[in-house]
Coordinates of C-alpha atoms in Angstrom, one line a residue:
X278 CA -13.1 -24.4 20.6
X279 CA -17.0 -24.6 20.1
X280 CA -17.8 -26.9 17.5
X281 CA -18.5 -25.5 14.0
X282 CA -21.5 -23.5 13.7
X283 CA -22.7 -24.0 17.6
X284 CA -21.8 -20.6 18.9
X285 CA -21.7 -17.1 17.0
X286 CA -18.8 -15.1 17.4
X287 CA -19.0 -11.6 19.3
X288 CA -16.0 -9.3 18.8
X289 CA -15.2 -6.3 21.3
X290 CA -14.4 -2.9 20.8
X291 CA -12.2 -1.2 18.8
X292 CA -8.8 0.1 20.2
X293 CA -7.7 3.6 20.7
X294 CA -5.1 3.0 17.9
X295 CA -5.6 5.8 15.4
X296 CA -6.6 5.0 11.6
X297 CA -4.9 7.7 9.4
X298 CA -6.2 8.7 5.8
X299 CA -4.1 9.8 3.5
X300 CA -5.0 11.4 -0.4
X301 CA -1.3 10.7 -2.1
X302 CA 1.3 9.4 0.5
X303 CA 1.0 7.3 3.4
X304 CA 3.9 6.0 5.9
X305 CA 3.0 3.6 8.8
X306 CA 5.7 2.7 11.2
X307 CA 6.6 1.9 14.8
X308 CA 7.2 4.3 16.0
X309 CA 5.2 8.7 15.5
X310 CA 8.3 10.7 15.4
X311 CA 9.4 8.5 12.5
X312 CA 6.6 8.2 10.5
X313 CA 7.0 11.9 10.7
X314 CA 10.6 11.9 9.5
X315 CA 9.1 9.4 6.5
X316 CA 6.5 11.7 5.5
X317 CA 9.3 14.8 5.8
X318 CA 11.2 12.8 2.6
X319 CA 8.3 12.2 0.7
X320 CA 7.1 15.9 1.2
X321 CA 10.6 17.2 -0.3
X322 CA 10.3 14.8 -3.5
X323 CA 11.5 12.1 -2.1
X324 CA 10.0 8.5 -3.0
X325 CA 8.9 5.5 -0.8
X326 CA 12.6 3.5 -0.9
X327 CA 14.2 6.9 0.5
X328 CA 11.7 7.3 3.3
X329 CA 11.5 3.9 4.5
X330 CA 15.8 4.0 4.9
X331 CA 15.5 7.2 7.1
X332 CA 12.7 5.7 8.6
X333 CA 14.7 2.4 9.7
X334 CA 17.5 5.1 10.6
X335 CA 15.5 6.4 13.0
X336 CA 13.9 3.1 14.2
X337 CA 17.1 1.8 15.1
X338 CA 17.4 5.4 17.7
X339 CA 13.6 5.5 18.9
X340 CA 13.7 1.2 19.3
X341 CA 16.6 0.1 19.7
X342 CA 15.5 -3.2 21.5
X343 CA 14.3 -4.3 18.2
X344 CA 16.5 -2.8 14.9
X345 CA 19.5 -0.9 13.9
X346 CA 22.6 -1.1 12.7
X347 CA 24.1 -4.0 14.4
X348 CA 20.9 -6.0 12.5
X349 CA 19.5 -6.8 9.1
X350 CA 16.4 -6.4 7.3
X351 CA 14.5 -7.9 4.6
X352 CA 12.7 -5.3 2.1
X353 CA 10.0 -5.9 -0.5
X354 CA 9.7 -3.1 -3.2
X355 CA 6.5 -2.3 -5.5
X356 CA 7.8 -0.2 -9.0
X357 CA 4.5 1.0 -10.4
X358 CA 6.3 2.2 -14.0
X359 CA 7.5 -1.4 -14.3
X360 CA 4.5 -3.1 -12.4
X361 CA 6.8 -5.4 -10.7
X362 CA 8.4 -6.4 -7.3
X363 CA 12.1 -6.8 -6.5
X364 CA 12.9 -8.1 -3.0
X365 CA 16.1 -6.8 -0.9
X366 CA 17.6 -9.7 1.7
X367 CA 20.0 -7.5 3.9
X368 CA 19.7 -10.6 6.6
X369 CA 22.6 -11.1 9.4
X370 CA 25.3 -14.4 7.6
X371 CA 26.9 -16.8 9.7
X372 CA 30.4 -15.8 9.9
X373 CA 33.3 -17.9 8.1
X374 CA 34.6 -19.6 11.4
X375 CA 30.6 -20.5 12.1
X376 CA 29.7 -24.1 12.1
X377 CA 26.6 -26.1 12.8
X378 CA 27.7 -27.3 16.3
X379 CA 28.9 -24.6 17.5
X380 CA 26.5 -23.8 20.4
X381 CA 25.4 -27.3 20.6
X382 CA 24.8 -27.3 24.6
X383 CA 25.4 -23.5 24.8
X384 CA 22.2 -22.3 24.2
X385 CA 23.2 -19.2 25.7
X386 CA 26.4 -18.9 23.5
X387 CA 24.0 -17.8 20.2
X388 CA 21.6 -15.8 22.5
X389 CA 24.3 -13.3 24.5
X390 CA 27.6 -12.4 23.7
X391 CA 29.8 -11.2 20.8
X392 CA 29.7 -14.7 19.5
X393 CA 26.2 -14.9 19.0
X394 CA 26.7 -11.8 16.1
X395 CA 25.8 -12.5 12.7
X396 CA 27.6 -10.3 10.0
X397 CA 25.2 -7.7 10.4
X398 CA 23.7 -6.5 7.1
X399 CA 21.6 -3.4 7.9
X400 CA 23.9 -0.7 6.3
X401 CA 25.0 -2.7 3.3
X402 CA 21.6 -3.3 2.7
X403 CA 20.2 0.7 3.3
X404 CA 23.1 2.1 0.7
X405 CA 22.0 -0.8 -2.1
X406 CA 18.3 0.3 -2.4
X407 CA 19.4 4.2 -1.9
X408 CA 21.7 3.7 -4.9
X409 CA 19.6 1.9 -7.2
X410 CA 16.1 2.5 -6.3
X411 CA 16.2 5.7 -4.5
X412 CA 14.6 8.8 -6.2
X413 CA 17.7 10.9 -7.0
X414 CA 15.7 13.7 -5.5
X415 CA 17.1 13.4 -1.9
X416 CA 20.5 13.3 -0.6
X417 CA 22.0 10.1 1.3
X418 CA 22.5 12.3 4.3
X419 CA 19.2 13.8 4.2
X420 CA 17.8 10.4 5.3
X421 CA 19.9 10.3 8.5
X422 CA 20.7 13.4 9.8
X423 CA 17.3 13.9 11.6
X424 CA 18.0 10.3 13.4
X425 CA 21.4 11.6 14.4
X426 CA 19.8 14.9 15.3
X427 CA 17.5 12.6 17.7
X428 CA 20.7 10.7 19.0
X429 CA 22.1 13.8 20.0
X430 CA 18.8 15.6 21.3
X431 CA 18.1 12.1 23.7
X432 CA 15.9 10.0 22.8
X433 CA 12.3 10.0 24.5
X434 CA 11.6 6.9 26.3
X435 CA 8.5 4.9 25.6
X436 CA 6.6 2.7 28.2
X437 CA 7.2 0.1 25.6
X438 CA 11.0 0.8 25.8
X439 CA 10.7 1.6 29.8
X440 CA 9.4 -2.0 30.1
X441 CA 11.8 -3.7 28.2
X442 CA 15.3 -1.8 29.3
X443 CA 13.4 -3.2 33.1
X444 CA 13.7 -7.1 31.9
X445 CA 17.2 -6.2 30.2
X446 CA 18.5 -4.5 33.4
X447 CA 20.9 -7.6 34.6
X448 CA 22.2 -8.0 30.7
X449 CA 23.0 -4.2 31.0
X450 CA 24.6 -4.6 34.3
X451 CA 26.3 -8.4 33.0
X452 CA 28.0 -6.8 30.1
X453 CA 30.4 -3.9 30.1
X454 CA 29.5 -2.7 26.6
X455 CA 25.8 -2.0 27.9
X456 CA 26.9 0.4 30.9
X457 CA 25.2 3.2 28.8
X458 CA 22.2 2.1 29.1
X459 CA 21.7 2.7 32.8
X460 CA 21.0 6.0 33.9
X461 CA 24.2 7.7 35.6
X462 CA 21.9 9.7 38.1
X463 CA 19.7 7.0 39.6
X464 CA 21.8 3.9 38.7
X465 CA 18.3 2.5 37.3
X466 CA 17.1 1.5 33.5
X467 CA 15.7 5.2 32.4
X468 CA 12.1 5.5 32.2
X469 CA 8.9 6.9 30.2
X470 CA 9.6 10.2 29.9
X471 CA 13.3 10.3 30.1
X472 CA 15.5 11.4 27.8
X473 CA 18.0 8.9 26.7
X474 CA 21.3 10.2 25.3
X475 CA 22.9 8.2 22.5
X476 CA 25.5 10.5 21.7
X477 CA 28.6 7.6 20.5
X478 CA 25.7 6.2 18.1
X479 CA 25.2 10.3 16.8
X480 CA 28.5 10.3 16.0
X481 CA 28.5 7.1 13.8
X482 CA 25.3 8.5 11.7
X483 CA 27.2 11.5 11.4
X484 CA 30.1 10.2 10.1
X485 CA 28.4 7.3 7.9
X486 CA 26.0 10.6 6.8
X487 CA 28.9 12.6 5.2
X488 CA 30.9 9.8 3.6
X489 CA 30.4 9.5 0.0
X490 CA 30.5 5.9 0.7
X491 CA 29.5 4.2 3.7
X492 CA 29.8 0.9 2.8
X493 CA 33.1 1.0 2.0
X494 CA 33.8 2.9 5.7
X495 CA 31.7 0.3 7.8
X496 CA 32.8 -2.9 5.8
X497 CA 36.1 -2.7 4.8
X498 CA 37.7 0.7 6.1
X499 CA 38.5 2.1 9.5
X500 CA 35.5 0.9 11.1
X501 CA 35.7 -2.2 9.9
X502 CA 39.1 -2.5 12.0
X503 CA 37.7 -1.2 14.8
X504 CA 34.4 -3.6 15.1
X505 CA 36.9 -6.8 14.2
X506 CA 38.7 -5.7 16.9
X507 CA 35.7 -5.4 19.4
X508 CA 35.0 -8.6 18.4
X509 CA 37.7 -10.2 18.5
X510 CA 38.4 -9.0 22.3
X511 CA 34.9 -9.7 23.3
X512 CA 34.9 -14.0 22.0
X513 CA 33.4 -12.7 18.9
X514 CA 34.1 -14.4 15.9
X515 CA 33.4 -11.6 13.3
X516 CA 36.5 -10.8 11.1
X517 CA 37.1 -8.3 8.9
X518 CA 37.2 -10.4 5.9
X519 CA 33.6 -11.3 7.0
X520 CA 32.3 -7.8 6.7
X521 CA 34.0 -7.2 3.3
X522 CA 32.6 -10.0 1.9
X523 CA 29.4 -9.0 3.1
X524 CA 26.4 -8.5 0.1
X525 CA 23.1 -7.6 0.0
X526 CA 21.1 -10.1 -2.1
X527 CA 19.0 -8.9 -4.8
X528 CA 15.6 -11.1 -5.8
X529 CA 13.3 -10.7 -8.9
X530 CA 9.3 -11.1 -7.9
X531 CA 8.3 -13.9 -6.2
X532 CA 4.6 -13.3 -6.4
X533 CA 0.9 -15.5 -6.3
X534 CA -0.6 -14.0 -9.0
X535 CA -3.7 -15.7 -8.7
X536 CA -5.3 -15.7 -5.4
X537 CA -7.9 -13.2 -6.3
X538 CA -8.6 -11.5 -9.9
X539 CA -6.0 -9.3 -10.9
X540 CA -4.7 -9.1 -7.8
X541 CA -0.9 -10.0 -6.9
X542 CA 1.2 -10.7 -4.3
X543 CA 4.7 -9.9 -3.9
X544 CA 7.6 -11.0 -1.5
X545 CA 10.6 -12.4 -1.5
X546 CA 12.0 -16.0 -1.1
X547 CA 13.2 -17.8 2.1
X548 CA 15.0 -16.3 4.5
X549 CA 11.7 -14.6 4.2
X550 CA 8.2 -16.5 5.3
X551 CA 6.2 -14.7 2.7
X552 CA 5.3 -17.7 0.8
X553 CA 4.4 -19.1 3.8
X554 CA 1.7 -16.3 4.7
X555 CA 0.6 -16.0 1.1
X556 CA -0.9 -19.2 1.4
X557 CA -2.8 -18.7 4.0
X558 CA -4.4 -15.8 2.6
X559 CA -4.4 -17.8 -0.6
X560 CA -6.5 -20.7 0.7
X561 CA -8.9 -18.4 2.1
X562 CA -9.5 -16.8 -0.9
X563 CA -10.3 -20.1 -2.8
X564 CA -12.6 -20.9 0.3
X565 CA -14.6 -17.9 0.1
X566 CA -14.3 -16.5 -3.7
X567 CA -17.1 -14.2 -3.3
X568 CA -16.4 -10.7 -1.2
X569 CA -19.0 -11.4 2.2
X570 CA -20.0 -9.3 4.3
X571 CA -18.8 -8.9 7.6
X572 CA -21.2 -11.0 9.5
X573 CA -19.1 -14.1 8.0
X574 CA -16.7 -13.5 11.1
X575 CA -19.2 -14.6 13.9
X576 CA -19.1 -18.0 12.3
X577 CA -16.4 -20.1 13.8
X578 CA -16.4 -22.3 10.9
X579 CA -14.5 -19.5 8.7
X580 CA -12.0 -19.4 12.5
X581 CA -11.6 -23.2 11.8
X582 CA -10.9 -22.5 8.2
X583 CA -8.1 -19.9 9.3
X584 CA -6.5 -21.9 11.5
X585 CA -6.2 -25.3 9.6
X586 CA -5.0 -23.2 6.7
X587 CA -2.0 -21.9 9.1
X588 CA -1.6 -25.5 9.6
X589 CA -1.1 -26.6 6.7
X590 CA 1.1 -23.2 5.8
X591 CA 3.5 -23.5 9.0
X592 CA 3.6 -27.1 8.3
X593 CA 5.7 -26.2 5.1
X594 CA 7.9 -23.8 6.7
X595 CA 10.0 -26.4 8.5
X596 CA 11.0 -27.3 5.2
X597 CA 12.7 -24.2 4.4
X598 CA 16.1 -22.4 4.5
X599 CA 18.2 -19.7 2.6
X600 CA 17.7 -20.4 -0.7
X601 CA 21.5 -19.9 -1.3
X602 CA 22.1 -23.0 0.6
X603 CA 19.3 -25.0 0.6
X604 CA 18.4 -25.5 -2.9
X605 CA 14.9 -27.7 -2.5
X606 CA 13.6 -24.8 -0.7
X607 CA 13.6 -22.5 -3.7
X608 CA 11.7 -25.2 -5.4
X609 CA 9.5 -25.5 -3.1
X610 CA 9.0 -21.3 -2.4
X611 CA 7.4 -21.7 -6.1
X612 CA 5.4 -24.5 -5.6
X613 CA 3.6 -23.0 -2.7
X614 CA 3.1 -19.8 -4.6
X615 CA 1.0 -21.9 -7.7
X616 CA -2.2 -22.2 -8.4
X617 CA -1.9 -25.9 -8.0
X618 CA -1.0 -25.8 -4.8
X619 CA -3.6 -23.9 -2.9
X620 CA -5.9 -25.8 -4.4
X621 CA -4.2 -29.2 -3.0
X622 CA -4.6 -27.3 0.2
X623 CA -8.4 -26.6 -0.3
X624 CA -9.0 -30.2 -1.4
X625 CA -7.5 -31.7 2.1
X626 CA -9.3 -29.5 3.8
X627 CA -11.6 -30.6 6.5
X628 CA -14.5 -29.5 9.0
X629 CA -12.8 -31.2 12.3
X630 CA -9.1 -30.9 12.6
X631 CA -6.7 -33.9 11.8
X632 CA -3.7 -35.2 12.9
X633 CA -0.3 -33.4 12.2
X634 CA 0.9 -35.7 9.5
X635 CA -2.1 -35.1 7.9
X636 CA -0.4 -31.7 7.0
X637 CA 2.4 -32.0 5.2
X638 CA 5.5 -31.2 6.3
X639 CA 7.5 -33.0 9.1
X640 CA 7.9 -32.8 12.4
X641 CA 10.7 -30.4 12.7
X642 CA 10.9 -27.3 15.3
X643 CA 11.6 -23.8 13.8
X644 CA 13.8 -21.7 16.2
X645 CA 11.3 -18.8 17.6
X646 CA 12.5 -15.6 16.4
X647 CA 11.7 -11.9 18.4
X648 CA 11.3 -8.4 18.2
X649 CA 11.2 -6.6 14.5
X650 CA 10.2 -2.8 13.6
X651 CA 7.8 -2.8 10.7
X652 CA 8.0 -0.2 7.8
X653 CA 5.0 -0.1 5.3
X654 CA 5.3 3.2 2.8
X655 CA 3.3 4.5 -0.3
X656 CA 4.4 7.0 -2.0
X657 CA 2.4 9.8 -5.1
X658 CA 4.3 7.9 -7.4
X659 CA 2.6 4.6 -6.5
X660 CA 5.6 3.1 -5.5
X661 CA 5.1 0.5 -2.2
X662 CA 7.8 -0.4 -0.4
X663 CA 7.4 -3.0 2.9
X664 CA 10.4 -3.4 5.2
X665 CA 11.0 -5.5 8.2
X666 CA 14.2 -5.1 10.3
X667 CA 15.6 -6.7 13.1
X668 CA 18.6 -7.0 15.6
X669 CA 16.5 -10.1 16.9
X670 CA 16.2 -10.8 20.3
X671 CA 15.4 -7.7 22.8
X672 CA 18.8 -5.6 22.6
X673 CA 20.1 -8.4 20.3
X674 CA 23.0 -10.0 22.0
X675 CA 23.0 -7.6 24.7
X676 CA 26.7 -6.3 23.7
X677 CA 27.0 -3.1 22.1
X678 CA 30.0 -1.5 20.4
X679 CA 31.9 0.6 22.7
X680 CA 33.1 3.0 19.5
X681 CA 30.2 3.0 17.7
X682 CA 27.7 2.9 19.9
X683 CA 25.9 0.0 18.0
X684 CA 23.5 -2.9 19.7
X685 CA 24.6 -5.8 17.9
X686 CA 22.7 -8.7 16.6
X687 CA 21.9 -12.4 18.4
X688 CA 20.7 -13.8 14.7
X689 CA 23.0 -16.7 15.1
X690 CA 20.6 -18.1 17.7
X691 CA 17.7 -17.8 14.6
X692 CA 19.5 -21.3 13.1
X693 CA 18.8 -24.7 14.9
X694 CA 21.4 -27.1 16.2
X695 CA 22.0 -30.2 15.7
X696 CA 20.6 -32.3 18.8
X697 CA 19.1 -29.7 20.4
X698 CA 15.2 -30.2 20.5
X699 CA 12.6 -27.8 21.1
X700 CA 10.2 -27.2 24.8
X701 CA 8.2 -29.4 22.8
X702 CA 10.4 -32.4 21.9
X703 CA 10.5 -31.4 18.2
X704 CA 13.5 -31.8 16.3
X705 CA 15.8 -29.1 14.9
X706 CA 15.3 -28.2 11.1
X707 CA 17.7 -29.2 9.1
X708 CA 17.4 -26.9 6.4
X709 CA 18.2 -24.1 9.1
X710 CA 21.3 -25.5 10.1
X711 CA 24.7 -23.1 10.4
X712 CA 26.9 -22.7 7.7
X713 CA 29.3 -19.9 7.0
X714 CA 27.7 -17.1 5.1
X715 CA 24.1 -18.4 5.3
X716 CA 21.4 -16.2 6.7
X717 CA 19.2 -17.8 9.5
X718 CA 15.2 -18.3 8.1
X719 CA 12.9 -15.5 9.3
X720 CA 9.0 -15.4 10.3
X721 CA 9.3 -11.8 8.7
X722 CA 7.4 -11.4 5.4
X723 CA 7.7 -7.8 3.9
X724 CA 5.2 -7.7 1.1
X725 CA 3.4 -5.2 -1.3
X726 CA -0.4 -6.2 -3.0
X727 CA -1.3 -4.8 -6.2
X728 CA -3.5 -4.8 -8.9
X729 CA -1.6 -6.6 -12.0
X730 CA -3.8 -4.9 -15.0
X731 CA -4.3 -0.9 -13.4
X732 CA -1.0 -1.5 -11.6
X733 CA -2.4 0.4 -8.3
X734 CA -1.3 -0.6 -5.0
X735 CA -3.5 -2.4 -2.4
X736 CA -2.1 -3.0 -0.1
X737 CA 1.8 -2.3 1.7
X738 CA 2.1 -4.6 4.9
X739 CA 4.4 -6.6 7.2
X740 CA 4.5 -7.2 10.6
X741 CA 6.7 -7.4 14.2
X742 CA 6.6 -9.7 16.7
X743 CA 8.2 -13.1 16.1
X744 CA 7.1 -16.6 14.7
X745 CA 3.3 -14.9 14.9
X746 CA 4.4 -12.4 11.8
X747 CA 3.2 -14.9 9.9
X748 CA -0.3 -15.1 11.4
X749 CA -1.0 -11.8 12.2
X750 CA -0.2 -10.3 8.7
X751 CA -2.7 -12.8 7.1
X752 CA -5.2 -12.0 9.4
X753 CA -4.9 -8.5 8.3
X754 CA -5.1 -9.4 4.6
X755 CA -7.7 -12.0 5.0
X756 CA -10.4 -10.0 6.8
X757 CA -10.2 -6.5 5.0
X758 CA -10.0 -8.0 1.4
X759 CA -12.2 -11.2 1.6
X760 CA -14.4 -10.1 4.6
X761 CA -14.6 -6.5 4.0
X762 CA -13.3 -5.0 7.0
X763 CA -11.3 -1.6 7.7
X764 CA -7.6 -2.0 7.6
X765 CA -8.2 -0.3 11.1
X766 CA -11.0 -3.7 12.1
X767 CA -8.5 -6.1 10.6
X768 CA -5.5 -5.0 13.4
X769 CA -7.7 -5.0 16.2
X770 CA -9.7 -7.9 15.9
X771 CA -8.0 -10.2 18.1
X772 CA -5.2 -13.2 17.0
X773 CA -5.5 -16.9 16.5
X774 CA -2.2 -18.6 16.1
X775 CA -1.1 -21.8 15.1
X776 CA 2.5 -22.7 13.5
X777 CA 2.1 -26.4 13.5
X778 CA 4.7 -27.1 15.8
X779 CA 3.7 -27.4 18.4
X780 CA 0.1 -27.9 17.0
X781 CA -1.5 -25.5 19.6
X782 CA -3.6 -23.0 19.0
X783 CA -3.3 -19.8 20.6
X784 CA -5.6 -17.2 21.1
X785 CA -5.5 -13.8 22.5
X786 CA -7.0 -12.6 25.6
X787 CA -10.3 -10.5 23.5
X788 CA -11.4 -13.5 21.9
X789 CA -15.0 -14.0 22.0
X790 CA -16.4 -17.0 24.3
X791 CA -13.4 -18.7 24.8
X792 CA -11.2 -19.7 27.6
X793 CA -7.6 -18.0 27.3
X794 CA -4.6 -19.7 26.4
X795 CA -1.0 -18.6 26.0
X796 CA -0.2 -16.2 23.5
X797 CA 2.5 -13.4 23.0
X798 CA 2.6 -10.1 21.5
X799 CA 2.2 -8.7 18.0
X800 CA 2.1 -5.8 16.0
X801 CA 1.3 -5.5 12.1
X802 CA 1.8 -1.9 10.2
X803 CA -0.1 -1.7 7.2
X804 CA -1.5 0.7 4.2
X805 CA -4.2 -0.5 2.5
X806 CA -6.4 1.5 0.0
X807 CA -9.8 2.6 0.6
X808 CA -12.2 4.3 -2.8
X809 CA -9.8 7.5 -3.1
X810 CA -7.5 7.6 0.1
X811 CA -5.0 5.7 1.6
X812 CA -5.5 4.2 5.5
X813 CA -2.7 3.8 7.2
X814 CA -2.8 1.6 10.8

């Protein structure tokens, strides 16, 4: 890196990606055919809960290498009447025959397989915010029949999704459940272009649409049988006691509700990482307290500030666990979330970067998550609702159920094991060990800004892509906000990572002036206001 203040920075172009404004509503998703079906619900009275479930509906047809049913999700809700937050954990739970050494030297066992299922939490999850938080204005099958309209229709296949069923091709081939995906006519993956039938998964939306309760169905009725069954025959160790016992978790706000005037942010607690990237947004904001200009970005000192703050962040996260289980990290979710302790953070800070003790923390490796869809939704009511949902891993465990036609999970590989180190030689995390009915921690970190005295919305955002969630949302909060870029600027400019462990940091291939290093993909969806409209990006 050059040395503070040496060399200016000189960012590239803008993308082609589009920057929508919007006067009353906004939905920003994945994926343009459902941001359309989004925007359909709020256009027929719907509010922002409602679209974002027939959004994740339909995310879980149009990408189903990263969500559906056979996953979980974690949602953070904005109620402007009540100028609150309430968070939603739908997360995947260790089954009730799970157990911390259960794929100690089979890393494989909690990546592929019916074994490497959590209890997957995705519908349980859709029908408790539809039933409490949903606008009564809609009907619950309004919000999936145009999904299963798209399941029966085909599905059109993205490059994204081309590329991806292309790495998956052996799993597909490996496991008998997956035969679906390869196209009967050329006996290859399908490609851009193609349309890709779905028509087992059609008739599960279909019949989960038209029961007056779906939960009950999926969790403790017929299907229930029929996916312990599945299981069962497959090495799977989901029961179906496991999937009756199954709840969504319900979480008053979690919020920092000082990091800059009136302005608040909300999340929810670990299995989510939102404390983790409100503090790097957080320390920024005490570092520059004054709104700048953008011109403040071609000075590597406020890239050095970034980073360490990530640092120092990440370096906390190791620490962390379902608070369920693991009660010293709900103590700790608080703590990070004060006033006190950003400016702890501020006060350590230095102009050359230290050693990794210096940082909190210990030396712990966090087991990378993957691929996530990303939901952010505002509706004329001033409602924000963020949503992150995820089967994990590309196609999850790379089984699928054969009645259902459902892509189920690989979360279990989310929790360490004991004795099994990281690429790097770092420990496994203790506090993310398995135990039955614990949900795995999560880099995802659905979360809603707003102002606490006019109660408006600033800001609805989350992001996809792995352990770099956490970096790439802050980045998009930290440059619109305290440097006073576009919403548009903010998911373009390019990403600087660092998680601690390793301490590395990565950069992406547009970075100005210096030498590329190893980084992975990302993708953040965001709504953020501007004067009298709403950009979406």
């Amino acid at each position: 890196f050059p040395l503070i203040g040496e060399v200016p920075f000189e960012w590239g172009p803008p993308s082609n990606s589009v920057e929508g404004k919007f006067r009353k509503a906004a939905v920003t998703t994945d994926h343009a055919i459902c941001s359309e079906i989004g925007g359909n619900i709020l256009k027929r009275g719907g509010n922002a809960v409602d679209a974002s479930i027939a959004v994740m509906f339909c995310l879980g047809v149009t990408n189903p290498q990263s969500s559906g049913l056979g996953g979980g999700f974690l949602m953070t809700i904005y109620n402007r009447t009540e100028g609150k937050c309430l968070a939603i954990d739908a997360r995947e739970t260790a089954p009730a025959a799970a157990h911390r050494d259960m794929f100690r030297n089979d890393s494989d066992g909690s990546k592929y397989g019916f074994k490497a299922a959590g209890t997957p939490g995705e519908l349980a999850g859709y029908w408790y915010a539809f039933t409490h938080h949903g606008s009564g204005r809609v009907a619950w099958k309004d919000l999936i029949e145009p999904s299963a309209k798209l399941c029966r229709d085909g599905v059109p296949v993205s490059e994204y999704l081309d590329n991806v069923m292309k790495v998956k091709e052996r799993h597909f081939r490996l496991f008998p459940s997956m035969k679906a995906w390869i196209n009967p006519l050329t006996n290859s993956t399908y490609k851009v272009g193609d349309l890709l039938p779905r028509t087992k998964l059609a008739e599960t939306l279909e019949k989960l649409a038209n029961s007056n309760d779906p939960v009950k169905l999926f969790y403790r009725g017929e299907m229930a049988d029929t996916i312990a069954r599945e299981m069962a025959e497959g090495g799977g160790i989901i029961t179906k006691e496991d999937l009756a016992s199954y709840k969504p978790r319900v979480y008053q706000q979690l919020a920092n509700t000082h990091f800059r005037g009136n302005l608040v942010m909300c999340g929810g607690p670990p299995p989510s990482s939102f404390v983790v990237t409100q503090l790097i947004v957080s320390v920024m904001s005490a570092l520059y307290p004054e709104k700048h200009g953008t011109d403040i970005l071609s000075d590597p000192k406020a890239m050095h500030h970034f980073i360490e703050a990530m640092k120092f962040a990440y370096a906390q996260r190791t620490l962390l666990g379902d608070v369920a289980f693991v009660k010293s990290a709900e103590t700790l979710a608080k703590n990070l979330t004060s006033e006190a302790y950003t400016k702890w953070v501020v006060e350590r800070m230095k102009d050359v970067a230290q050693p990794s003790a210096y940082y909190g923390g210990i030396a712990q490796s966090q087991v990378p998550d993957h691929g996530t869809s990303q939901v952010s939704v505002l509706d004329e009511y001033g409602n924000g609702v963020s949503s992150t949902t995820t089967v994990n891993r590309w196609f999850g465990a790379a089984v699928e159920s054969e009645a259902y036609g459902i892509v189920w999970n690989d979360e279990m590989d989310d929790f360490s094991t004991p004795g099994m180190a990281n690429g790097f030689g770092f420990a496994p995390s203790e506090t993310n060990f398995i135990e039955p009915g614990k949900r795995p921690m999560s880099s995802m970190s659905p979360m809603v800004i707003f102002d606490e005295e006019t109660k408006e919305v600033l800001m609805v955002i989350g992001g996809s892509g792995g352990s770099k969630i956490i970096s790439a949302v802050a980045k998009a909060i930290v440059r619109p906000l305290i440097f006073g870029e576009s919403i548009k600027q903010a998911i373009d400019s390019p990403m600087v990572h660092n998680q601690f462990t390793p301490d590395i940091t990565q950069i992406d291939d547009s970075f100005p002036k210096v030498e590329l290093f190893d980084f992975g993909g990302e993708t953040c969806t965001a709504i953020l206001r501007s004067d009298v409209s709403w950009c979406g990006s």
